[in-house]
mmCIF file of C-alpha atoms in Angstrom:
data_model
loop_
_atom_site.group_PDB
_atom_site.id
_atom_site.type_symbol
_atom_site.label_atom_id
_atom_site.label_comp_id
_atom_site.label_asym_id
_atom_site.label_seq_id
_atom_site.Cartn_x
_atom_site.Cartn_y
_atom_site.Cartn_z
ATOM 1 C CA MET A 1 149.860 129.272 35.754
ATOM 2 C CA LEU A 2 149.321 125.497 35.947
ATOM 3 C CA LYS A 3 151.569 125.297 39.006
ATOM 4 C CA LYS A 4 149.596 128.094 40.681
ATOM 5 C CA LEU A 5 146.295 126.343 39.855
ATOM 6 C CA CYS A 6 147.530 123.037 41.304
ATOM 7 C CA LEU A 7 148.641 124.793 44.475
ATOM 8 C CA THR A 8 145.232 126.465 44.790
ATOM 9 C CA LEU A 9 143.429 123.147 44.354
ATOM 10 C CA PHE A 10 145.690 121.510 46.926
ATOM 11 C CA ILE A 11 144.930 124.235 49.458
ATOM 12 C CA LEU A 12 141.195 123.957 48.812
ATOM 13 C CA LEU A 13 141.214 120.175 49.139
ATOM 14 C CA SER A 14 143.324 120.301 52.287
ATOM 15 C CA THR A 15 140.988 122.857 53.835
ATOM 16 C CA ALA A 16 137.948 120.788 52.911
ATOM 17 C CA MET A 17 139.425 117.728 54.577
ATOM 18 C CA THR A 18 140.350 119.692 57.676
ATOM 19 C CA CYS A 19 136.898 121.239 57.933
ATOM 20 C CA HIS A 20 135.089 117.959 57.473
ATOM 21 C CA GLY A 21 132.711 117.618 60.382
ATOM 22 C CA LEU A 22 132.125 114.600 62.571
ATOM 23 C CA GLU A 23 128.781 112.843 62.242
ATOM 24 C CA VAL A 24 127.791 110.607 65.135
ATOM 25 C CA VAL A 25 124.689 108.517 65.733
ATOM 26 C CA ALA A 26 124.175 107.855 69.434
ATOM 27 C CA VAL A 27 121.886 104.945 70.313
ATOM 28 C CA LYS A 28 120.552 104.930 73.885
ATOM 29 C CA SER A 29 119.125 101.756 75.394
ATOM 30 C CA SER A 30 116.428 103.761 77.188
ATOM 31 C CA PRO A 31 115.659 107.352 78.266
ATOM 32 C CA ALA A 32 117.543 106.743 81.555
ATOM 33 C CA GLN A 33 119.373 109.851 82.772
ATOM 34 C CA PRO A 34 122.877 108.285 82.969
ATOM 35 C CA TYR A 35 122.788 107.667 79.215
ATOM 36 C CA GLU A 36 121.855 111.272 78.556
ATOM 37 C CA ASP A 37 124.499 112.589 80.976
ATOM 38 C CA ALA A 38 127.235 110.487 79.359
ATOM 39 C CA LEU A 39 126.136 111.631 75.893
ATOM 40 C CA GLN A 40 126.188 115.295 76.920
ATOM 41 C CA SER A 41 129.701 114.855 78.309
ATOM 42 C CA LEU A 42 130.800 113.198 75.061
ATOM 43 C CA HIS A 43 129.424 116.089 73.010
ATOM 44 C CA GLN A 44 131.069 118.713 75.230
ATOM 45 C CA HIS A 45 134.463 117.042 75.062
ATOM 46 C CA LEU A 46 134.251 116.478 71.316
ATOM 47 C CA THR A 47 133.520 120.173 70.859
ATOM 48 C CA SER A 48 136.402 121.254 73.088
ATOM 49 C CA LEU A 49 138.984 118.767 71.803
ATOM 50 C CA TYR A 50 138.280 118.699 68.081
ATOM 51 C CA PRO A 51 140.110 121.976 67.142
ATOM 52 C CA VAL A 52 143.338 120.515 68.513
ATOM 53 C CA TYR A 53 143.428 118.262 65.476
ATOM 54 C CA GLY A 54 143.227 121.063 62.912
ATOM 55 C CA PRO A 55 143.894 124.791 62.495
ATOM 56 C CA LYS A 56 142.850 126.716 65.590
ATOM 57 C CA THR A 57 140.811 129.151 63.524
ATOM 58 C CA ILE A 58 138.554 126.444 62.136
ATOM 59 C CA GLN A 59 135.661 125.129 64.231
ATOM 60 C CA PRO A 60 134.288 122.032 62.480
ATOM 61 C CA ASP A 61 130.699 120.888 62.754
ATOM 62 C CA ILE A 62 129.961 118.052 65.144
ATOM 63 C CA ALA A 63 126.547 116.552 64.507
ATOM 64 C CA ILE A 64 125.161 114.012 66.965
ATOM 65 C CA THR A 65 121.870 112.332 66.136
ATOM 66 C CA SER A 66 120.328 110.586 69.133
ATOM 67 C CA ILE A 67 118.125 107.484 68.954
ATOM 68 C CA THR A 68 116.368 106.260 72.104
ATOM 69 C CA LEU A 69 115.253 102.643 71.879
ATOM 70 C CA SER A 70 111.802 101.536 72.969
ATOM 71 C CA LYS A 71 110.293 98.103 73.606
ATOM 72 C CA GLU A 72 108.741 98.163 70.145
ATOM 73 C CA ASP A 73 111.979 98.845 68.267
ATOM 74 C CA ARG A 74 113.528 96.058 66.227
ATOM 75 C CA ALA A 75 117.249 95.784 65.628
ATOM 76 C CA GLU A 76 116.827 95.435 61.859
ATOM 77 C CA ALA A 77 114.868 98.679 61.591
ATOM 78 C CA VAL A 78 117.340 100.611 63.746
ATOM 79 C CA THR A 79 120.414 99.346 61.901
ATOM 80 C CA GLY A 80 118.705 100.043 58.577
ATOM 81 C CA ASP A 81 118.151 103.676 59.565
ATOM 82 C CA ILE A 82 121.745 104.027 60.730
ATOM 83 C CA ASN A 83 123.158 102.497 57.551
ATOM 84 C CA ARG A 84 121.133 104.957 55.489
ATOM 85 C CA GLN A 85 122.532 107.882 57.497
ATOM 86 C CA LYS A 86 126.118 106.579 57.095
ATOM 87 C CA PRO A 87 127.569 108.368 60.145
ATOM 88 C CA ASP A 88 131.287 108.451 60.848
ATOM 89 C CA ILE A 89 130.836 106.774 64.235
ATOM 90 C CA ILE A 90 128.107 105.017 66.235
ATOM 91 C CA VAL A 91 127.995 105.437 70.013
ATOM 92 C CA ALA A 92 126.068 102.657 71.786
ATOM 93 C CA LEU A 93 124.939 103.567 75.300
ATOM 94 C CA GLY A 94 123.917 100.490 77.282
ATOM 95 C CA SER A 95 123.752 96.769 76.566
ATOM 96 C CA LYS A 96 120.606 96.870 74.448
ATOM 97 C CA ALA A 97 122.036 99.577 72.216
ATOM 98 C CA LEU A 98 125.226 97.566 71.709
ATOM 99 C CA ARG A 99 123.244 94.416 70.893
ATOM 100 C CA PHE A 100 121.168 96.348 68.354
ATOM 101 C CA THR A 101 124.142 97.924 66.600
ATOM 102 C CA SER A 102 126.759 95.157 66.820
ATOM 103 C CA SER A 103 125.606 93.637 63.521
ATOM 104 C CA ILE A 104 126.897 96.751 61.732
ATOM 105 C CA LYS A 105 130.421 95.963 60.561
ATOM 106 C CA ASN A 106 131.265 98.898 58.279
ATOM 107 C CA ILE A 107 130.939 101.758 60.798
ATOM 108 C CA PRO A 108 133.113 102.196 63.923
ATOM 109 C CA ILE A 109 131.203 101.658 67.178
ATOM 110 C CA ILE A 110 132.083 103.020 70.627
ATOM 111 C CA TYR A 111 130.198 101.595 73.595
ATOM 112 C CA LEU A 112 129.471 103.268 76.933
ATOM 113 C CA LEU A 113 127.736 102.044 80.118
ATOM 114 C CA VAL A 114 127.776 98.384 79.084
ATOM 115 C CA PRO A 115 128.401 96.076 82.091
ATOM 116 C CA SER A 116 129.706 93.082 80.105
ATOM 117 C CA PRO A 117 130.532 94.086 76.521
ATOM 118 C CA GLU A 118 132.445 90.833 75.961
ATOM 119 C CA LYS A 119 129.148 88.958 76.376
ATOM 120 C CA ILE A 120 127.725 90.844 73.386
ATOM 121 C CA VAL A 121 130.760 91.267 71.126
ATOM 122 C CA ALA A 122 134.065 89.482 71.073
ATOM 123 C CA HIS A 123 137.048 90.684 69.048
ATOM 124 C CA GLN A 124 134.923 92.612 66.553
ATOM 125 C CA ASP A 125 137.301 94.827 64.589
ATOM 126 C CA ASN A 126 135.037 97.882 64.381
ATOM 127 C CA ILE A 127 134.131 98.080 68.101
ATOM 128 C CA THR A 128 135.868 99.591 71.116
ATOM 129 C CA GLY A 129 134.633 101.573 74.095
ATOM 130 C CA VAL A 130 134.857 102.702 77.700
ATOM 131 C CA LEU A 131 134.598 100.005 80.353
ATOM 132 C CA LEU A 132 132.391 100.364 83.408
ATOM 133 C CA GLN A 133 135.049 99.108 85.774
ATOM 134 C CA HIS A 134 137.763 101.469 86.969
ATOM 135 C CA LEU A 135 141.490 101.048 86.490
ATOM 136 C CA ALA A 136 142.800 98.099 88.423
ATOM 137 C CA GLY A 137 142.403 98.386 92.155
ATOM 138 C CA ALA A 138 141.455 102.057 92.281
ATOM 139 C CA GLN A 139 138.301 101.301 94.266
ATOM 140 C CA PHE A 140 140.320 99.620 97.006
ATOM 141 C CA ARG A 141 142.576 102.605 97.440
ATOM 142 C CA ALA A 142 139.449 104.694 97.969
ATOM 143 C CA LEU A 143 137.972 102.081 100.308
ATOM 144 C CA LYS A 144 141.049 101.927 102.532
ATOM 145 C CA ARG A 145 140.732 105.626 103.252
ATOM 146 C CA ILE A 146 137.396 105.119 105.008
ATOM 147 C CA MET A 147 137.820 101.505 106.167
ATOM 148 C CA PRO A 148 141.524 100.886 106.812
ATOM 149 C CA SER A 149 140.783 97.690 108.756
ATOM 150 C CA VAL A 150 139.988 95.815 105.537
ATOM 151 C CA LYS A 151 142.801 93.398 104.708
ATOM 152 C CA ARG A 152 141.239 90.282 103.138
ATOM 153 C CA ILE A 153 139.156 90.688 99.981
ATOM 154 C CA GLY A 154 136.954 87.794 98.956
ATOM 155 C CA VAL A 155 136.160 87.485 95.267
ATOM 156 C CA ILE A 156 134.344 84.880 93.198
ATOM 157 C CA TYR A 157 134.965 85.023 89.467
ATOM 158 C CA ASP A 158 134.825 83.122 86.214
ATOM 159 C CA PRO A 159 138.464 82.834 85.053
ATOM 160 C CA ALA A 160 137.324 82.958 81.437
ATOM 161 C CA LYS A 161 135.810 86.417 81.964
ATOM 162 C CA THR A 162 137.274 88.407 84.843
ATOM 163 C CA GLU A 163 140.536 86.758 85.870
ATOM 164 C CA ALA A 164 142.570 89.628 84.416
ATOM 165 C CA MET A 165 140.554 92.121 86.469
ATOM 166 C CA VAL A 166 141.267 90.208 89.678
ATOM 167 C CA GLU A 167 144.948 89.792 88.840
ATOM 168 C CA ASN A 168 145.390 93.484 88.087
ATOM 169 C CA ALA A 169 143.620 94.561 91.271
ATOM 170 C CA ALA A 170 145.844 92.291 93.346
ATOM 171 C CA LYS A 171 148.999 93.632 91.692
ATOM 172 C CA LYS A 172 147.965 97.238 92.323
ATOM 173 C CA ASN A 173 147.102 96.547 95.988
ATOM 174 C CA ASN A 174 149.819 94.250 97.268
ATOM 175 C CA ASP A 175 149.066 95.248 100.865
ATOM 176 C CA LEU A 176 145.745 93.410 100.581
ATOM 177 C CA ILE A 177 145.094 89.676 100.468
ATOM 178 C CA PHE A 178 142.737 88.593 97.707
ATOM 179 C CA VAL A 179 141.015 85.363 98.699
ATOM 180 C CA ARG A 180 139.984 83.979 95.336
ATOM 181 C CA ARG A 181 137.367 81.437 94.384
ATOM 182 C CA GLN A 182 136.660 80.354 90.826
ATOM 183 C CA ALA A 183 133.188 79.508 89.520
ATOM 184 C CA ARG A 184 132.523 78.482 85.958
ATOM 185 C CA SER A 185 128.741 78.357 86.311
ATOM 186 C CA PRO A 186 126.126 80.142 88.451
ATOM 187 C CA GLN A 187 125.432 76.860 90.251
ATOM 188 C CA GLU A 188 128.912 76.929 91.813
ATOM 189 C CA VAL A 189 128.521 80.370 93.414
ATOM 190 C CA ALA A 190 126.676 79.344 96.596
ATOM 191 C CA ASN A 191 129.262 76.724 97.549
ATOM 192 C CA GLN A 192 132.124 79.097 96.847
ATOM 193 C CA LEU A 193 130.518 81.739 99.038
ATOM 194 C CA THR A 194 130.274 79.220 101.880
ATOM 195 C CA SER A 195 133.967 78.420 101.497
ATOM 196 C CA LEU A 196 134.776 82.078 102.251
ATOM 197 C CA THR A 197 133.252 81.919 105.744
ATOM 198 C CA GLY A 198 135.706 83.316 108.283
ATOM 199 C CA GLU A 199 138.296 84.011 105.581
ATOM 200 C CA ILE A 200 137.496 87.569 104.471
ATOM 201 C CA ASP A 201 136.806 91.126 105.649
ATOM 202 C CA LEU A 202 134.970 92.247 102.518
ATOM 203 C CA LEU A 203 133.268 90.630 99.523
ATOM 204 C CA TRP A 204 133.974 92.128 96.101
ATOM 205 C CA MET A 205 131.125 91.809 93.588
ATOM 206 C CA LEU A 206 132.408 91.783 90.002
ATOM 207 C CA PRO A 207 130.661 92.651 86.720
ATOM 208 C CA ASP A 208 130.902 88.978 85.765
ATOM 209 C CA SER A 209 127.877 87.580 83.933
ATOM 210 C CA THR A 210 128.641 84.028 85.076
ATOM 211 C CA ILE A 211 128.786 84.964 88.746
ATOM 212 C CA LEU A 212 126.080 87.605 88.929
ATOM 213 C CA SER A 213 122.500 86.674 88.099
ATOM 214 C CA PRO A 214 119.195 87.443 89.853
ATOM 215 C CA GLN A 215 119.517 84.153 91.741
ATOM 216 C CA THR A 216 123.178 84.345 92.703
ATOM 217 C CA GLU A 217 122.918 88.018 93.663
ATOM 218 C CA LYS A 218 120.593 87.085 96.524
ATOM 219 C CA SER A 219 123.184 84.568 97.730
ATOM 220 C CA PHE A 220 125.727 87.386 98.050
ATOM 221 C CA TYR A 221 123.397 89.429 100.248
ATOM 222 C CA ARG A 222 122.442 86.442 102.423
ATOM 223 C CA PHE A 223 126.100 85.646 103.011
ATOM 224 C CA ALA A 224 126.878 89.274 103.857
ATOM 225 C CA HIS A 225 123.980 89.474 106.321
ATOM 226 C CA GLN A 226 124.731 86.155 108.023
ATOM 227 C CA HIS A 227 128.448 86.797 108.448
ATOM 228 C CA LYS A 228 128.353 90.590 108.795
ATOM 229 C CA ILE A 229 130.631 91.071 105.800
ATOM 230 C CA PRO A 230 130.314 94.252 103.694
ATOM 231 C CA ILE A 231 129.947 93.990 99.932
ATOM 232 C CA LEU A 232 131.719 96.274 97.467
ATOM 233 C CA ALA A 233 129.738 96.423 94.217
ATOM 234 C CA PHE A 234 130.660 97.886 90.838
ATOM 235 C CA SER A 235 127.497 99.949 90.384
ATOM 236 C CA GLU A 236 125.462 102.121 92.730
ATOM 237 C CA LYS A 237 122.222 100.333 91.784
ATOM 238 C CA TYR A 238 123.313 97.466 94.047
ATOM 239 C CA LEU A 239 123.286 99.691 97.136
ATOM 240 C CA ALA A 240 119.494 99.573 97.359
ATOM 241 C CA ARG A 241 119.599 95.783 97.064
ATOM 242 C CA GLY A 242 122.023 95.106 99.902
ATOM 243 C CA ALA A 243 125.577 96.165 99.045
ATOM 244 C CA SER A 244 127.462 98.291 101.593
ATOM 245 C CA PHE A 245 129.660 100.146 99.106
ATOM 246 C CA ALA A 246 129.524 100.854 95.402
ATOM 247 C CA THR A 247 131.754 102.682 93.001
ATOM 248 C CA HIS A 248 130.182 105.785 91.537
ATOM 249 C CA LEU A 249 130.251 106.153 87.776
ATOM 250 C CA ASP A 250 132.136 109.240 86.697
ATOM 251 C CA LEU A 251 130.014 109.939 83.629
ATOM 252 C CA GLU A 252 131.888 113.131 82.854
ATOM 253 C CA GLN A 253 135.206 111.307 82.572
ATOM 254 C CA MET A 254 133.616 108.442 80.669
ATOM 255 C CA GLY A 255 132.329 110.936 78.114
ATOM 256 C CA HIS A 256 135.809 112.425 77.897
ATOM 257 C CA LEU A 257 137.389 109.023 77.210
ATOM 258 C CA ALA A 258 134.756 108.232 74.583
ATOM 259 C CA ALA A 259 135.535 111.562 72.895
ATOM 260 C CA LEU A 260 139.236 110.662 72.761
ATOM 261 C CA LEU A 261 138.378 107.342 71.108
ATOM 262 C CA ALA A 262 136.065 109.067 68.628
ATOM 263 C CA LEU A 263 138.700 111.606 67.631
ATOM 264 C CA SER A 264 141.349 108.905 67.199
ATOM 265 C CA ILE A 265 139.000 106.954 64.942
ATOM 266 C CA HIS A 266 138.105 110.090 62.979
ATOM 267 C CA LYS A 267 141.800 110.729 62.389
ATOM 268 C CA GLY A 268 142.103 107.275 60.810
ATOM 269 C CA GLU A 269 142.942 104.919 63.659
ATOM 270 C CA ALA A 270 141.200 101.546 63.424
ATOM 271 C CA PRO A 271 139.022 100.644 66.429
ATOM 272 C CA LYS A 272 140.779 97.260 66.678
ATOM 273 C CA ASN A 273 143.977 99.167 67.518
ATOM 274 C CA LEU A 274 142.281 101.135 70.308
ATOM 275 C CA PRO A 275 141.888 99.015 73.459
ATOM 276 C CA PRO A 276 138.867 99.830 75.662
ATOM 277 C CA LEU A 277 139.586 102.633 78.119
ATOM 278 C CA GLN A 278 138.898 102.802 81.866
ATOM 279 C CA THR A 279 138.335 105.687 84.240
ATOM 280 C CA ASP A 280 140.796 106.366 87.037
ATOM 281 C CA LYS A 281 138.506 108.535 89.185
ATOM 282 C CA VAL A 282 136.741 106.624 91.935
ATOM 283 C CA ASP A 283 134.084 107.865 94.319
ATOM 284 C CA LEU A 284 132.550 105.412 96.758
ATOM 285 C CA MET A 285 128.894 105.556 97.659
ATOM 286 C CA THR A 286 127.657 103.931 100.857
ATOM 287 C CA ASN A 287 124.454 102.360 102.130
ATOM 288 C CA ASP A 288 124.514 103.717 105.670
ATOM 289 C CA THR A 289 121.601 101.522 106.791
ATOM 290 C CA ILE A 290 123.410 98.324 105.796
ATOM 291 C CA ILE A 291 126.697 99.568 107.253
ATOM 292 C CA ASP A 292 125.008 100.255 110.615
ATOM 293 C CA LYS A 293 123.374 96.816 110.601
ATOM 294 C CA LEU A 294 126.768 95.225 110.029
ATOM 295 C CA GLY A 295 128.246 97.199 112.922
ATOM 296 C CA ILE A 296 130.863 98.892 110.758
ATOM 297 C CA THR A 297 132.399 102.213 111.756
ATOM 298 C CA LEU A 298 133.836 104.230 108.914
ATOM 299 C CA GLN A 299 136.757 106.594 109.256
ATOM 300 C CA GLU A 300 135.989 110.188 108.380
ATOM 301 C CA VAL A 301 138.070 111.608 105.573
ATOM 302 C CA GLY A 302 138.758 115.294 105.358
ATOM 303 C CA PRO A 303 138.430 117.356 102.170
#
């Protein structure tokens, strides 16, 4: 009888653990649509992937509470609310959301749509996420399909922040020449741009907080205009400012990768053991007005 009772309790406890739902608090930096699209993708993929980790007949609850930050919100108030809710995971969408939540150390945090997460958090054990930049060099493989004449890629970078990104891109595209210039402060950017005159076919703009500021960004566009050199940027928002090409964020895949991280954490994996993930799907967007002004003819690519 005792043996049968123990077995019954074991089954009940095991079932309870398996059925335990996933509680997520998603903090959005603003009401911007990309944050909402990425969050919807995350929810969809969590719902579709979660049963794989338990009995197929059990559909656990996935509860996502969304917080949209406003100008009046204070980090202390937001983190206090989150700590009272005690969710399993926090998802921070955007830089402001990550800054607000990074003081929380006892809850795993996954970031999305943060241009330079290393500027906000460094080696924090409870934080991982999905990087904005694609897997090394993927954007250049897409670029060569429509502009095969590009051979020399100019890039200015802070070696303390984005050297690995440049190295990986060069390794993955050994048919291209990466003309590299280092800058350890924004004041060095203008001179390094000048040193690239006549040396490159395209200028690669990195998500590097040392290199890219409101002041230095204008220097990139002036150089491109004066020397008729196209710029490849890491976000489509730069197209309206003067870039010729920009990588398009695949928010659906980013949500999928965030869901994989969330499920790994929920199964017991520590965030510090989960390196940030990167998308491998690359779509290039173009600024046709700038491309025409530069006299560039793009090669048409079939479906």
